[in-house]
């Protein structure tokens, strides 16, 4: 969990929000190869994790995560090229935004009593 004083970029894309939660979920899916495992890492149910992925799928009009059929070896999931692009673009925007407002953010924090 991040420090509440950390800068967090949230972007409204129509009716969908793209922020640290969805980005962390996509990153978790990339790292674990599983929607359920990524959700568990964030103390989130599989159902909730899938709902967040589905929100992105609907907004972008294409899958951001590809699921693999279960079976003897089990299923799995991986980011599609679109999912990778969304995640890398968001992370880049997050870094640029944080760098741009660093001085102003420090000033606001210094005003806190």
Short mmCIF file of C-alpha atoms in Angstrom, two decimals:
data_model
loop_
_atom_site.label_atom_id
_atom_site.label_comp_id
_atom_site.label_asym_id
_atom_site.label_seq_id
_atom_site.Cartn_x
_atom_site.Cartn_y
_atom_site.Cartn_z
CA UNK A 1 0.00 0.00 0.00
CA UNK A 2 1.30 3.43 -0.85
CA UNK A 3 1.81 6.29 1.56
CA UNK A 4 -1.23 8.61 1.52
CA UNK A 5 1.17 11.53 0.95
CA UNK A 6 2.48 9.96 -2.26
CA UNK A 7 1.36 11.62 -5.48
CA UNK A 8 -1.24 9.49 -7.24
CA UNK A 9 -2.31 10.24 -10.79
CA UNK A 10 -5.95 9.49 -11.58
CA UNK A 11 -7.29 10.08 -15.07
CA UNK A 12 -10.94 10.09 -16.06
CA UNK A 13 -11.45 8.54 -19.48
CA UNK A 14 -15.13 9.05 -20.14
CA UNK A 15 -16.82 7.12 -17.35
CA UNK A 16 -13.73 5.02 -16.60
CA UNK A 17 -11.01 5.97 -14.15
CA UNK A 18 -7.42 4.98 -14.79
CA UNK A 19 -5.29 5.29 -11.71
CA UNK A 20 -2.80 3.49 -9.51
CA UNK A 21 -5.21 0.67 -8.66
CA UNK A 22 -5.89 -0.43 -12.22
CA UNK A 23 -2.25 0.12 -13.16
CA UNK A 24 -1.11 -2.03 -10.22
CA UNK A 25 -3.64 -4.69 -11.19
CA UNK A 26 -2.35 -4.79 -14.77
CA UNK A 27 1.21 -4.91 -13.47
CA UNK A 28 0.24 -7.75 -11.13
CA UNK A 29 -1.32 -9.69 -13.99
CA UNK A 30 1.87 -9.21 -16.00
CA UNK A 31 4.01 -10.41 -13.08
CA UNK A 32 1.88 -13.35 -11.91
CA UNK A 33 0.22 -14.49 -15.14
CA UNK A 34 -3.08 -14.61 -13.26
CA UNK A 35 -6.01 -12.28 -12.66
CA UNK A 36 -6.87 -14.00 -9.39
CA UNK A 37 -3.27 -13.92 -8.10
CA UNK A 38 -2.93 -10.25 -9.05
CA UNK A 39 -6.19 -9.51 -7.24
CA UNK A 40 -5.11 -11.44 -4.15
CA UNK A 41 -1.89 -9.40 -3.98
CA UNK A 42 -4.11 -6.34 -3.72
CA UNK A 43 -6.61 -7.93 -1.27
CA UNK A 44 -9.19 -7.94 -4.05
CA UNK A 45 -11.56 -10.69 -5.11
CA UNK A 46 -11.25 -12.29 -8.53
CA UNK A 47 -14.67 -10.88 -9.37
CA UNK A 48 -13.60 -7.30 -8.57
CA UNK A 49 -10.31 -7.70 -10.46
CA UNK A 50 -12.19 -9.01 -13.49
CA UNK A 51 -14.67 -6.10 -13.29
CA UNK A 52 -11.79 -3.60 -13.41
CA UNK A 53 -10.24 -5.37 -16.39
CA UNK A 54 -13.63 -5.45 -18.11
CA UNK A 55 -14.06 -1.68 -17.58
CA UNK A 56 -10.82 -1.13 -19.48
CA UNK A 57 -11.82 -3.63 -22.18
CA UNK A 58 -15.10 -1.79 -22.75
CA UNK A 59 -13.52 1.66 -22.81
CA UNK A 60 -10.73 0.73 -25.21
CA UNK A 61 -12.96 -1.54 -27.30
CA UNK A 62 -10.53 -4.46 -27.20
CA UNK A 63 -9.14 -6.85 -24.60
CA UNK A 64 -6.36 -5.54 -22.34
CA UNK A 65 -5.86 -9.01 -20.85
CA UNK A 66 -5.85 -12.33 -22.71
CA UNK A 67 -7.05 -15.29 -20.68
CA UNK A 68 -5.77 -18.79 -21.27
CA UNK A 69 -8.10 -21.76 -20.97
CA UNK A 70 -7.75 -23.83 -17.81
CA UNK A 71 -7.02 -27.51 -17.75
CA UNK A 72 -4.39 -29.77 -16.33
CA UNK A 73 -1.79 -27.00 -16.10
CA UNK A 74 -4.43 -24.44 -15.14
CA UNK A 75 -5.40 -21.28 -16.95
CA UNK A 76 -3.71 -17.99 -16.80
CA UNK A 77 -3.73 -14.47 -18.11
CA UNK A 78 -1.37 -12.08 -19.80
CA UNK A 79 -1.52 -8.49 -20.92
CA UNK A 80 -2.28 -7.97 -24.57
CA UNK A 81 -0.21 -5.50 -26.58
CA UNK A 82 -2.96 -2.96 -25.80
CA UNK A 83 -2.73 -3.72 -22.08
CA UNK A 84 1.06 -3.31 -22.16
CA UNK A 85 0.67 0.00 -24.00
CA UNK A 86 -1.92 1.29 -21.52
CA UNK A 87 0.25 0.33 -18.54
CA UNK A 88 3.46 1.82 -19.94
CA UNK A 89 1.68 5.01 -21.02
CA UNK A 90 0.08 5.44 -17.60
CA UNK A 91 3.40 4.84 -15.80
CA UNK A 92 5.13 7.36 -18.07
CA UNK A 93 2.37 9.93 -17.42
CA UNK A 94 2.67 9.25 -13.69
CA UNK A 95 6.43 9.91 -13.74
CA UNK A 96 6.16 13.04 -15.86
CA UNK A 97 3.35 14.45 -13.73
CA UNK A 98 5.17 13.78 -10.46
CA UNK A 99 8.34 15.43 -11.76
CA UNK A 100 6.45 18.45 -13.07
CA UNK A 101 4.63 19.17 -9.82
CA UNK A 102 7.32 18.09 -7.35
CA UNK A 103 8.15 21.61 -6.14
CA UNK A 104 4.50 22.63 -5.77
CA UNK A 105 3.68 19.36 -4.02
CA UNK A 106 6.56 19.89 -1.58
CA UNK A 107 5.26 23.41 -0.94
CA UNK A 108 1.76 22.12 -0.16
CA UNK A 109 3.14 19.50 2.18
CA UNK A 110 5.21 22.15 3.99
CA UNK A 111 2.01 24.11 4.65
CA UNK A 112 0.57 21.23 6.64
CA UNK A 113 0.60 21.90 10.37
#
